[in-house]
Short mmCIF file of C-alpha atoms in Angstrom, two decimals:
data_model
loop_
_atom_site.label_atom_id
_atom_site.label_comp_id
_atom_site.label_asym_id
_atom_site.label_seq_id
_atom_site.Cartn_x
_atom_site.Cartn_y
_atom_site.Cartn_z
CA MET A 1 0.00 0.00 0.00
CA LEU A 2 2.75 2.37 0.94
CA LEU A 3 4.57 1.63 -2.31
CA ILE A 4 1.46 2.38 -4.35
CA LEU A 5 0.95 5.68 -2.55
CA LEU A 6 4.56 6.63 -3.04
CA GLY A 7 4.39 5.77 -6.73
CA VAL A 8 1.23 7.78 -7.21
CA LEU A 9 2.72 10.73 -5.37
CA ILE A 10 5.89 10.65 -7.50
CA LEU A 11 3.80 10.50 -10.66
CA HIS A 12 1.82 13.50 -9.49
CA VAL A 13 4.95 15.52 -8.78
CA ILE A 14 6.40 14.60 -12.19
CA ILE A 15 3.20 15.79 -13.88
CA LEU A 16 3.33 19.05 -11.95
CA ILE A 17 6.94 19.63 -13.02
CA LEU A 18 6.09 18.85 -16.67
CA LEU A 19 3.23 21.31 -16.60
CA ILE A 20 5.30 24.05 -15.01
CA VAL A 21 8.13 23.62 -17.53
CA SER A 22 5.70 23.53 -20.43
CA THR A 23 3.96 26.72 -19.27
CA ALA A 24 7.06 28.71 -18.49
CA ALA A 25 9.50 27.67 -21.18
CA SER A 26 9.80 29.71 -24.33
CA ALA A 27 9.63 26.90 -26.80
CA TRP A 28 6.19 26.05 -28.14
CA SER A 29 7.28 26.46 -31.71
CA VAL A 30 10.79 26.82 -33.03
CA ALA A 31 11.99 27.92 -36.39
CA ASP A 32 15.68 28.02 -37.38
CA ASN A 33 16.94 30.63 -35.01
CA SER A 34 13.91 31.66 -33.11
CA GLY A 35 11.82 30.36 -30.27
CA LYS A 36 8.26 31.43 -30.15
CA ASP A 37 5.64 30.62 -27.67
CA LEU A 38 3.05 31.79 -25.24
CA TRP A 39 5.02 34.60 -23.74
CA TYR A 40 7.84 35.80 -25.96
CA LYS A 41 8.97 35.74 -29.54
CA CYS A 42 12.76 35.55 -29.61
CA SER A 43 14.89 35.53 -32.70
CA THR A 44 18.54 35.89 -33.59
CA ASN A 45 19.15 37.98 -36.63
CA ASN A 46 21.91 40.35 -37.61
CA GLY A 47 23.98 39.08 -34.76
CA GLY A 48 21.56 40.16 -32.04
CA TYR A 49 19.13 38.18 -29.93
CA HIS A 50 15.89 40.10 -29.79
CA CYS A 51 12.85 39.21 -27.77
CA GLN A 52 9.50 40.85 -28.07
CA PRO A 53 6.26 39.97 -26.32
CA SER A 54 3.98 37.58 -28.12
CA SER A 55 1.15 38.99 -30.15
CA ASN A 56 -1.81 40.05 -28.08
CA GLU A 57 -4.33 37.93 -29.85
CA ASP A 58 -7.26 36.32 -28.09
CA TRP A 59 -6.21 32.74 -28.60
CA ILE A 60 -2.69 33.11 -27.23
CA GLN A 61 -4.11 34.67 -24.11
CA ALA A 62 -6.62 31.84 -23.82
CA VAL A 63 -3.80 29.28 -24.11
CA GLN A 64 -1.82 31.17 -21.47
CA ALA A 65 -4.79 31.14 -19.15
CA LEU A 66 -5.54 27.45 -19.68
CA MET A 67 -1.93 26.41 -19.05
CA ILE A 68 -1.75 28.49 -15.88
CA LEU A 69 -5.07 27.06 -14.71
CA SER A 70 -3.86 23.51 -15.33
CA VAL A 71 -0.75 24.15 -13.24
CA LEU A 72 -2.89 25.61 -10.46
CA PHE A 73 -5.35 22.75 -10.48
CA CYS A 74 -2.58 20.15 -10.49
CA PHE A 75 -1.10 21.90 -7.49
CA PHE A 76 -4.49 22.03 -5.74
CA SER A 77 -4.96 18.33 -6.35
CA LEU A 78 -1.56 17.62 -4.82
CA ILE A 79 -2.55 19.52 -1.71
CA ALA A 80 -5.94 17.78 -1.65
CA PHE A 81 -4.19 14.41 -1.97
CA LEU A 82 -1.93 15.12 1.00
CA TYR A 83 -4.89 16.38 3.00
CA GLN A 84 -7.12 13.42 2.18
CA LEU A 85 -4.27 11.03 2.89
CA PHE A 86 -4.46 11.91 6.55
CA ARG A 87 -8.12 12.80 6.97
CA LEU A 88 -10.01 10.37 4.79
CA VAL A 89 -12.12 7.64 6.41
CA LYS A 90 -11.02 4.07 5.91
CA GLY A 91 -12.19 2.74 2.57
CA GLY A 92 -12.86 6.17 1.14
CA ARG A 93 -11.86 7.27 -2.32
CA PHE A 94 -9.80 10.34 -3.21
CA PHE A 95 -12.57 12.15 -5.03
CA PHE A 96 -11.43 15.72 -4.53
CA THR A 97 -7.96 14.87 -5.73
CA ALA A 98 -9.32 13.05 -8.76
CA ILE A 99 -11.65 15.90 -9.71
CA PHE A 100 -8.90 18.51 -9.62
CA GLN A 101 -6.48 16.27 -11.49
CA ILE A 102 -8.99 15.49 -14.23
CA LEU A 103 -9.86 19.18 -14.58
CA ALA A 104 -6.16 19.95 -14.89
CA SER A 105 -5.82 17.41 -17.68
CA VAL A 106 -8.84 18.87 -19.46
CA PHE A 107 -7.32 22.34 -19.31
CA VAL A 108 -3.99 21.15 -20.70
CA MET A 109 -5.81 19.38 -23.51
CA CYS A 110 -7.83 22.48 -24.37
CA GLY A 111 -4.75 24.66 -24.31
CA ALA A 112 -2.72 22.34 -26.51
CA ILE A 113 -5.61 21.92 -28.96
CA ILE A 114 -6.19 25.66 -29.27
CA TYR A 115 -2.49 26.22 -29.88
CA THR A 116 -2.37 23.50 -32.51
CA VAL A 117 -5.36 24.80 -34.40
CA MET A 118 -4.50 28.48 -34.28
CA CYS A 119 -0.77 28.05 -34.64
CA PRO A 120 0.80 31.31 -35.72
CA ASP A 121 1.44 31.11 -39.45
CA ASP A 122 4.23 33.47 -40.23
CA GLY A 123 5.01 31.67 -43.41
CA THR A 124 8.15 30.21 -41.87
CA HIS A 125 6.40 26.90 -41.07
CA PRO A 126 8.01 26.41 -37.72
CA ASN A 127 8.29 23.07 -36.01
CA PHE A 128 6.79 22.50 -32.64
CA GLY A 129 9.15 22.91 -29.71
CA TYR A 130 9.71 20.83 -26.63
CA ALA A 131 7.32 22.77 -24.43
CA TYR A 132 4.48 21.89 -26.82
CA VAL A 133 5.49 18.22 -26.72
CA LEU A 134 5.62 18.32 -22.93
CA ALA A 135 2.09 19.68 -22.82
CA TRP A 136 0.82 16.83 -24.95
CA VAL A 137 2.73 14.30 -22.81
CA ALA A 138 1.40 15.78 -19.59
CA PHE A 139 -2.23 15.52 -20.70
CA PRO A 140 -2.60 11.67 -20.80
CA LEU A 141 -0.39 11.29 -17.72
CA CYS A 142 -2.63 13.70 -15.86
CA LEU A 143 -5.76 11.89 -16.99
CA ILE A 144 -4.37 8.49 -15.96
CA SER A 145 -3.33 9.90 -12.60
CA GLY A 146 -6.83 11.25 -12.05
CA LEU A 147 -8.39 7.91 -12.90
CA ILE A 148 -6.00 6.17 -10.51
CA TYR A 149 -7.20 8.45 -7.75
CA ILE A 150 -10.80 7.54 -8.47
CA VAL A 151 -10.00 3.85 -8.21
CA LEU A 152 -7.62 4.14 -5.26
CA ARG A 153 -9.09 3.35 -1.88
CA LYS A 154 -7.65 4.23 1.44
CA LYS A 155 -6.84 1.13 3.47
CA GLU A 156 -5.52 0.66 6.98
CA MET B 1 16.68 99.19 9.39
CA LEU B 2 13.20 97.83 8.82
CA THR B 3 12.77 99.68 5.57
CA PHE B 4 16.15 98.39 4.40
CA LEU B 5 15.05 94.80 5.15
CA ALA B 6 11.75 95.33 3.41
CA LEU B 7 13.44 96.76 0.34
CA THR B 8 15.95 93.88 0.12
CA SER B 9 13.23 91.31 0.46
CA VAL B 10 11.18 92.92 -2.29
CA VAL B 11 14.20 93.11 -4.56
CA LEU B 12 15.18 89.52 -3.84
CA LEU B 13 11.66 88.30 -4.45
CA GLY B 14 11.71 90.17 -7.69
CA ILE B 15 15.13 89.03 -8.92
CA VAL B 16 15.64 85.50 -7.69
CA PRO B 17 12.42 83.92 -9.01
CA GLU B 18 12.96 85.73 -12.27
CA GLN B 19 16.23 83.91 -12.78
CA SER B 20 14.87 80.52 -11.72
CA GLN B 21 11.43 80.74 -13.23
CA ALA B 22 10.68 79.07 -16.49
CA ILE B 23 7.47 78.17 -18.12
CA ALA B 24 6.55 74.47 -17.75
CA ILE B 25 4.35 72.98 -20.42
CA TYR B 26 2.27 69.85 -19.87
CA THR B 27 0.77 67.59 -22.48
CA GLY B 28 0.00 63.91 -22.40
CA TRP B 29 2.69 61.34 -23.18
CA GLU B 30 0.84 59.11 -25.59
CA ARG B 31 -2.69 59.04 -26.91
CA HIS B 32 -4.51 56.16 -28.57
CA ALA B 33 -7.49 56.57 -30.85
CA LEU B 34 -9.53 54.68 -33.41
CA VAL B 35 -9.69 55.56 -37.08
CA GLY B 36 -12.53 57.96 -37.71
CA SER B 37 -12.84 59.15 -34.14
CA ASP B 38 -12.05 62.54 -32.61
CA ILE B 39 -9.36 63.19 -30.09
CA ARG B 40 -8.54 66.11 -27.86
CA LEU B 41 -4.89 66.89 -27.37
CA SER B 42 -4.51 68.84 -24.17
CA CYS B 43 -1.79 71.38 -23.45
CA SER B 44 -1.45 73.54 -20.38
CA PHE B 45 1.37 75.43 -18.78
CA PHE B 46 2.57 76.62 -15.43
CA SER B 47 4.15 80.02 -15.01
CA TRP B 48 5.02 82.18 -12.03
CA ARG B 49 3.65 85.20 -13.81
CA TRP B 50 0.07 86.18 -14.28
CA THR B 51 -1.39 85.07 -17.58
CA SER B 52 -0.57 87.95 -19.90
CA GLU B 53 -2.73 89.16 -22.75
CA ASP B 54 0.00 88.24 -25.23
CA VAL B 55 0.00 84.58 -24.28
CA THR B 56 0.66 82.35 -27.31
CA PHE B 57 0.10 78.68 -28.00
CA SER B 58 1.45 76.86 -31.01
CA TRP B 59 1.18 73.24 -32.09
CA THR B 60 3.47 71.54 -34.58
CA TYR B 61 3.10 68.09 -36.08
CA ARG B 62 5.81 65.64 -37.10
CA PRO B 63 4.58 62.51 -38.92
CA ASP B 64 6.02 59.15 -37.90
CA GLY B 65 9.17 58.47 -39.83
CA SER B 66 9.65 62.03 -40.98
CA ARG B 67 12.19 64.53 -39.70
CA ASP B 68 10.33 67.70 -40.60
CA SER B 69 7.68 69.33 -38.49
CA ILE B 70 4.86 71.40 -39.80
CA SER B 71 3.09 74.05 -37.85
CA ILE B 72 -0.62 73.42 -37.56
CA PHE B 73 -1.99 75.81 -34.98
CA HIS B 74 -1.14 79.17 -33.52
CA TYR B 75 -2.94 81.30 -30.99
CA THR B 76 -1.79 84.87 -30.51
CA GLY B 77 -3.22 88.26 -29.74
CA GLY B 78 -6.50 86.74 -28.66
CA ALA B 79 -7.14 84.97 -31.99
CA ALA B 80 -6.70 81.33 -32.94
CA TYR B 81 -5.29 80.39 -36.36
CA VAL B 82 -5.94 76.80 -37.43
CA ASP B 83 -4.41 74.81 -40.23
CA ASN B 84 -6.06 75.62 -43.55
CA LYS B 85 -3.48 74.23 -45.98
CA GLY B 86 -1.77 71.32 -44.31
CA PRO B 87 -2.75 67.76 -43.40
CA PHE B 88 -5.34 68.87 -40.88
CA ARG B 89 -7.29 71.45 -42.83
CA ASP B 90 -10.93 71.48 -41.83
CA ARG B 91 -10.20 68.86 -39.18
CA LEU B 92 -8.70 71.02 -36.48
CA GLU B 93 -10.57 72.99 -33.87
CA PHE B 94 -9.38 75.06 -30.94
CA VAL B 95 -11.12 74.00 -27.74
CA GLY B 96 -8.81 75.56 -25.21
CA ASN B 97 -9.22 78.47 -22.85
CA PRO B 98 -6.15 80.73 -22.93
CA GLY B 99 -7.39 82.64 -19.93
CA ARG B 100 -7.13 79.42 -17.93
CA ARG B 101 -3.80 78.49 -19.52
CA ASP B 102 -5.38 75.74 -21.60
CA GLY B 103 -4.32 75.45 -25.21
CA SER B 104 -6.00 72.19 -26.21
CA ILE B 105 -6.95 71.33 -29.75
CA LEU B 106 -9.47 68.87 -31.14
CA LEU B 107 -8.60 66.65 -34.10
CA LYS B 108 -11.61 65.28 -35.92
CA ASN B 109 -12.06 62.26 -38.14
CA LEU B 110 -8.64 60.70 -37.60
CA GLU B 111 -6.86 58.83 -40.35
CA LEU B 112 -4.07 56.28 -40.23
CA ASN B 113 -1.71 58.89 -41.65
CA ASP B 114 -2.16 61.02 -38.55
CA ASN B 115 0.23 58.87 -36.56
CA GLY B 116 2.97 61.10 -35.28
CA THR B 117 4.22 63.48 -32.64
CA PHE B 118 2.41 66.69 -31.73
CA THR B 119 4.41 69.37 -29.94
CA CYS B 120 2.85 72.18 -27.95
CA ASP B 121 4.78 75.34 -27.25
CA ALA B 122 3.34 78.02 -24.99
CA LYS B 123 4.72 81.44 -24.18
CA ASN B 124 3.56 83.77 -21.46
CA PRO B 125 5.46 87.03 -21.98
CA PRO B 126 7.75 87.94 -20.31
CA ASP B 127 8.05 84.30 -19.25
CA ILE B 128 9.21 82.78 -22.50
CA VAL B 129 11.97 80.37 -21.54
CA GLY B 130 10.69 76.82 -21.51
CA ARG B 131 10.74 73.46 -23.23
CA PRO B 132 7.94 72.49 -25.59
CA SER B 133 6.20 69.28 -24.67
CA SER B 134 5.26 66.49 -27.07
CA VAL B 135 2.47 63.97 -27.19
CA ARG B 136 2.55 60.91 -29.41
CA LEU B 137 -0.62 59.98 -31.28
CA LEU B 138 -1.29 56.35 -32.21
CA VAL B 139 -4.23 55.63 -34.48
CA PHE B 140 -5.56 52.07 -34.61
CA GLU B 141 -7.99 50.39 -36.91
CA LYS B 142 -9.44 48.35 -34.14
CA VAL B 143 -8.86 48.50 -30.44
CA PRO B 144 -5.93 46.25 -29.61
CA ILE B 145 -6.49 43.87 -26.74
CA GLN B 146 -4.09 44.58 -23.97
CA ALA B 147 -1.78 41.80 -22.99
CA GLY B 148 -3.12 39.67 -20.23
CA VAL B 149 -6.69 40.95 -20.07
CA ILE B 150 -8.26 37.80 -21.46
CA THR B 151 -5.80 35.62 -19.56
CA GLY B 152 -6.66 37.26 -16.28
CA ALA B 153 -10.37 37.13 -17.03
CA ILE B 154 -10.38 33.40 -17.78
CA ILE B 155 -8.31 32.55 -14.72
CA GLY B 156 -10.42 34.76 -12.51
CA VAL B 157 -13.71 33.29 -13.72
CA VAL B 158 -12.60 29.69 -13.30
CA LEU B 159 -11.15 30.26 -9.82
CA GLY B 160 -14.25 32.17 -8.84
CA LEU B 161 -16.47 29.31 -9.96
CA LEU B 162 -14.29 26.93 -7.98
CA VAL B 163 -14.63 28.99 -4.82
CA LEU B 164 -18.39 29.31 -5.40
CA ILE B 165 -18.83 25.56 -5.82
CA VAL B 166 -16.84 24.81 -2.68
CA VAL B 167 -18.82 27.35 -0.67
CA ILE B 168 -22.15 25.99 -1.93
CA TYR B 169 -21.06 22.44 -1.15
CA TYR B 170 -20.16 23.25 2.44
CA LEU B 171 -23.29 25.34 2.85
CA MET B 172 -25.49 22.45 1.72
CA ARG B 173 -23.72 20.11 4.09
CA PHE B 174 -24.18 22.56 6.93
CA LEU B 175 -27.87 23.06 6.18
CA VAL B 176 -28.55 19.36 5.84
CA ALA B 177 -26.73 18.67 9.10
CA ARG B 178 -28.76 21.36 10.85
CA ARG B 179 -32.01 19.94 9.52
CA VAL B 180 -31.09 16.46 10.67
CA PHE B 181 -30.13 17.85 14.08
CA SER B 182 -33.41 19.75 14.53
CA LEU B 183 -35.42 16.69 13.45
CA SER B 184 -33.64 14.47 15.98
CA VAL B 185 -34.21 17.06 18.73
CA SER B 186 -37.97 17.18 18.02
CA LYS B 187 -38.15 13.37 18.01
CA HIS B 188 -36.31 13.25 21.34
CA GLY B 189 -38.72 15.83 22.74
CA LYS B 190 -41.78 13.79 21.62
CA LYS B 191 -40.44 10.64 23.24
CA LYS B 192 -39.93 12.48 26.52
CA LYS B 193 -43.53 13.77 26.47
CA GLU B 194 -44.95 10.30 25.79
CA GLY B 195 -42.85 8.87 28.60
CA SER B 196 -44.06 11.43 31.17
CA GLN B 197 -47.74 10.97 30.13
CA GLN B 198 -47.66 7.21 30.48
CA ARG B 199 -46.05 7.36 33.92
CA GLN B 200 -49.55 8.23 35.30
CA GLY B 201 -50.94 5.01 33.79
CA PRO B 202 -50.70 1.51 35.27
CA VAL B 203 -47.46 0.11 33.98
CA PRO B 204 -45.15 1.90 31.69
CA PRO B 205 -44.36 -0.14 28.58
CA ALA B 206 -41.00 -1.84 28.73
CA ASP B 207 -38.17 0.01 27.08
CA PRO B 208 -36.66 -2.29 24.42
CA SER B 209 -33.17 -0.81 24.78
CA LYS B 210 -33.10 -1.65 28.49
CA ILE B 211 -34.13 -5.26 27.80
CA LYS B 212 -31.23 -5.82 25.42
CA VAL B 213 -28.68 -4.94 28.04
#
């Protein structure tokens, strides 16, 4: 039982770290010399490295909000898990934790989908960067973790 | 002695501020407007002297990307002269009040070409030393969304809903618990009444809980 709990906790922390890196890193789409993402557009040209804030369009702001919300909800579910670990009745399920975790996964999915669909077309056809990949990896992990919490029962 | 002091103070008051006074002109820093709208560019000044009758205001305009300025407005001798040949002909109006040190102008029906820097220069004779002040005009086709407004709105709404749901959940639990509590109290009260009534009768009915023990 203890091993299972430890494993689940480690998974949760890994998901939280993935989400934080994906939200904060400047690499949702990369072209040759530039990294572009939610927050900044950076490019190296003429020997200088210039960064300017991302365009203020609606969809980028929506993606920003959804990623931040997913990080927050993952964090809330971690706190709820630790709280329910000590306060839950014997045989109870971690519902609060599961709800927050599943909501977090839904938000990541929405954010990644919106970014994919409305990807900025500058004509340079950039490839997707590692932060984008991390977001897509975090989504199924988060969903699985939430389902585990629904199934998990507190013993002893 | 007193008269000497009074004279020196008057002279000092007269000389020293004169050397340190300068006219200070205030305009905005940047103004945003939509194409086709009107905008009022305000200009006012501060001067130690009373507002003289020969106060002058003049506005010059420098388009974005150009190095030359063109004069578009001048107020002097109590009369306002607006642009009648330049880029703002028929679109400029004087809405200031020189008596109250206000030299604001109104630009009507803005176009995208009106992006640029507007400089206001005011003179209040004999107070003429001062720096003109500039305001930058930015004309947009549609109102740009400021960074972070939508982000903040979405986050705020979702967190607010979360807090609301949690509050409602605990409220329902509290109300249900109170209802259950009041019901059990009334039941307990009824039992007590029945017990005290039947004590007058022959034999009180046996209490099942006591038998079990």
